[in-house]
PDB file of C-alpha atoms in Angstrom:
ATOM      1  CA  THR A1428     115.370 147.823  72.539  1.00 84.00           C
ATOM      2  CA  TRP A1429     112.991 148.703  69.599  1.00 89.00           C
ATOM      3  CA  ALA A1430     111.036 151.367  71.675  1.00 93.00           C
ATOM      4  CA  ALA A1431     114.692 153.036  72.504  1.00 95.00           C
ATOM      5  CA  MET A1432     115.609 152.641  68.649  1.00 95.00           C
ATOM      6  CA  GLN A1433     112.022 154.311  67.743  1.00 94.00           C
ATOM      7  CA  ALA A1434     112.523 157.121  69.948  1.00 95.00           C
ATOM      8  CA  GLN A1435     116.102 158.078  68.912  1.00 96.00           C
ATOM      9  CA  MET A1436     114.772 158.000  64.942  1.00 94.00           C
ATOM     10  CA  GLU A1437     111.766 160.431  65.934  1.00 94.00           C
ATOM     11  CA  MET A1438     114.493 162.588  67.736  1.00 94.00           C
ATOM     12  CA  LEU A1439     116.485 162.449  64.542  1.00 94.00           C
ATOM     13  CA  THR A1440     113.299 163.436  62.366  1.00 91.00           C
ATOM     14  CA  SER A1441     112.429 166.077  64.913  1.00 92.00           C
ATOM     15  CA  LEU A1442     115.372 167.989  64.149  1.00 92.00           C
ATOM     16  CA  GLY A1443     114.811 168.722  60.113  1.00 89.00           C
ATOM     17  CA  TYR A1444     116.349 167.296  57.270  1.00 90.00           C
ATOM     18  CA  GLU A1445     119.329 169.558  56.837  1.00 90.00           C
ATOM     19  CA  GLN A1446     120.262 168.993  60.545  1.00 93.00           C
ATOM     20  CA  VAL A1447     120.308 165.029  60.570  1.00 93.00           C
ATOM     21  CA  THR A1448     124.028 164.068  60.823  1.00 94.00           C
ATOM     22  CA  GLY A1449     125.858 160.774  61.957  1.00 96.00           C
ATOM     23  CA  GLY A1450     126.430 160.339  66.132  1.00 97.00           C
ATOM     24  CA  SER A1451     125.848 158.416  68.794  1.00 97.00           C
ATOM     25  CA  SER A1452     123.741 158.136  71.871  1.00 95.00           C
ATOM     26  CA  ALA A1453     122.441 155.763  74.529  1.00 95.00           C
ATOM     27  CA  ILE A1454     118.527 155.787  75.361  1.00 92.00           C
ATOM     28  CA  ASP A1455     117.334 153.389  78.443  1.00 92.00           C
ATOM     29  CA  GLY A1456     120.852 151.976  78.406  1.00 91.00           C
ATOM     30  CA  TYR A1457     121.054 150.918  74.735  1.00 94.00           C
ATOM     31  CA  PRO A1458     124.191 152.612  73.160  1.00 96.00           C
ATOM     32  CA  MET A1459     123.339 153.549  69.646  1.00 97.00           C
ATOM     33  CA  THR A1460     125.086 154.858  66.772  1.00 98.00           C
ATOM     34  CA  TRP A1461     124.321 156.112  63.392  1.00 97.00           C
ATOM     35  CA  THR A1462     124.994 156.924  60.061  1.00 97.00           C
ATOM     36  CA  VAL A1463     123.914 159.132  57.528  1.00 97.00           C
ATOM     37  CA  SER A1464     124.741 158.915  53.731  1.00 96.00           C
ATOM     38  CA  GLY A1465     123.102 160.129  50.805  1.00 94.00           C
ATOM     39  CA  SER A1466     121.643 163.602  50.228  1.00 89.00           C
ATOM     40  CA  ASP A1467     118.144 163.206  48.844  1.00 90.00           C
ATOM     41  CA  PRO A1468     116.810 160.940  50.601  1.00 92.00           C
ATOM     42  CA  LYS A1469     119.169 160.881  53.073  1.00 95.00           C
ATOM     43  CA  THR A1470     119.755 157.146  54.569  1.00 96.00           C
ATOM     44  CA  VAL A1471     120.061 156.908  58.398  1.00 96.00           C
ATOM     45  CA  ILE A1472     121.244 153.588  59.686  1.00 97.00           C
ATOM     46  CA  LEU A1473     120.445 153.267  63.493  1.00 97.00           C
ATOM     47  CA  VAL A1474     122.446 150.584  65.247  1.00 97.00           C
ATOM     48  CA  ALA A1475     121.764 149.813  69.190  1.00 96.00           C
ATOM     49  CA  GLU A1476     123.630 147.354  71.251  1.00 95.00           C
ATOM     50  CA  ARG A1477     121.660 145.149  73.470  1.00 92.00           C
ATOM     51  CA  HIS A1478     122.996 142.596  76.055  1.00 88.00           C
ATOM     52  CA  ARG A1479     121.387 139.019  76.373  1.00 84.00           C
ATOM     53  CA  ARG A1480     121.117 137.166  79.712  1.00 82.00           C
ATOM     54  CA  PHE A1481     124.093 134.842  78.634  1.00 85.00           C
ATOM     55  CA  GLY A1482     126.294 137.586  77.998  1.00 84.00           C
ATOM     56  CA  GLU A1483     125.953 138.027  74.593  1.00 91.00           C
ATOM     57  CA  ASN A1484     126.145 141.059  72.711  1.00 91.00           C
ATOM     58  CA  VAL A1485     123.286 141.675  69.699  1.00 93.00           C
ATOM     59  CA  LEU A1486     123.080 144.688  67.224  1.00 94.00           C
ATOM     60  CA  ASP A1487     119.791 145.694  66.089  1.00 95.00           C
ATOM     61  CA  SER A1488     119.704 147.833  63.062  1.00 96.00           C
ATOM     62  CA  LEU A1489     116.930 150.419  61.618  1.00 95.00           C
ATOM     63  CA  VAL A1490     117.011 152.022  58.330  1.00 96.00           C
ATOM     64  CA  MET A1491     115.116 154.989  57.260  1.00 94.00           C
ATOM     65  CA  HIS A1492     115.197 157.227  54.282  1.00 93.00           C
ATOM     66  CA  PHE A1493     114.871 160.815  55.000  1.00 90.00           C
ATOM     67  CA  SER A1494     113.602 163.144  52.155  1.00 89.00           C
ATOM     68  CA  ALA A1495     113.783 166.952  52.208  1.00 86.00           C
ATOM     69  CA  ALA A1496     110.171 166.753  51.273  1.00 82.00           C
ATOM     70  CA  ASP A1497     109.678 165.581  54.287  1.00 63.00           C
ATOM     71  CA  THR A1498     110.164 168.739  56.194  1.00 58.00           C
ATOM     72  CA  LEU A1499     107.591 170.829  54.349  1.00 51.00           C
TER      73      LEU A1499
END
């Protein structure tokens, strides 16, 4: 899960500060949603869902603070 989440965060970062908005996607079979709040820095909260072997769903989250200065 973590590698897929890292890949998603890197993709969002590559968009640049102005283009980062909320959304959803799936990477390697892990459905993900992310929300963006704040202005500078923006706070991105990424949540991925994974299934445990006994049928349980687990949510993992990752938080990133993205500053406009990061794009200079």
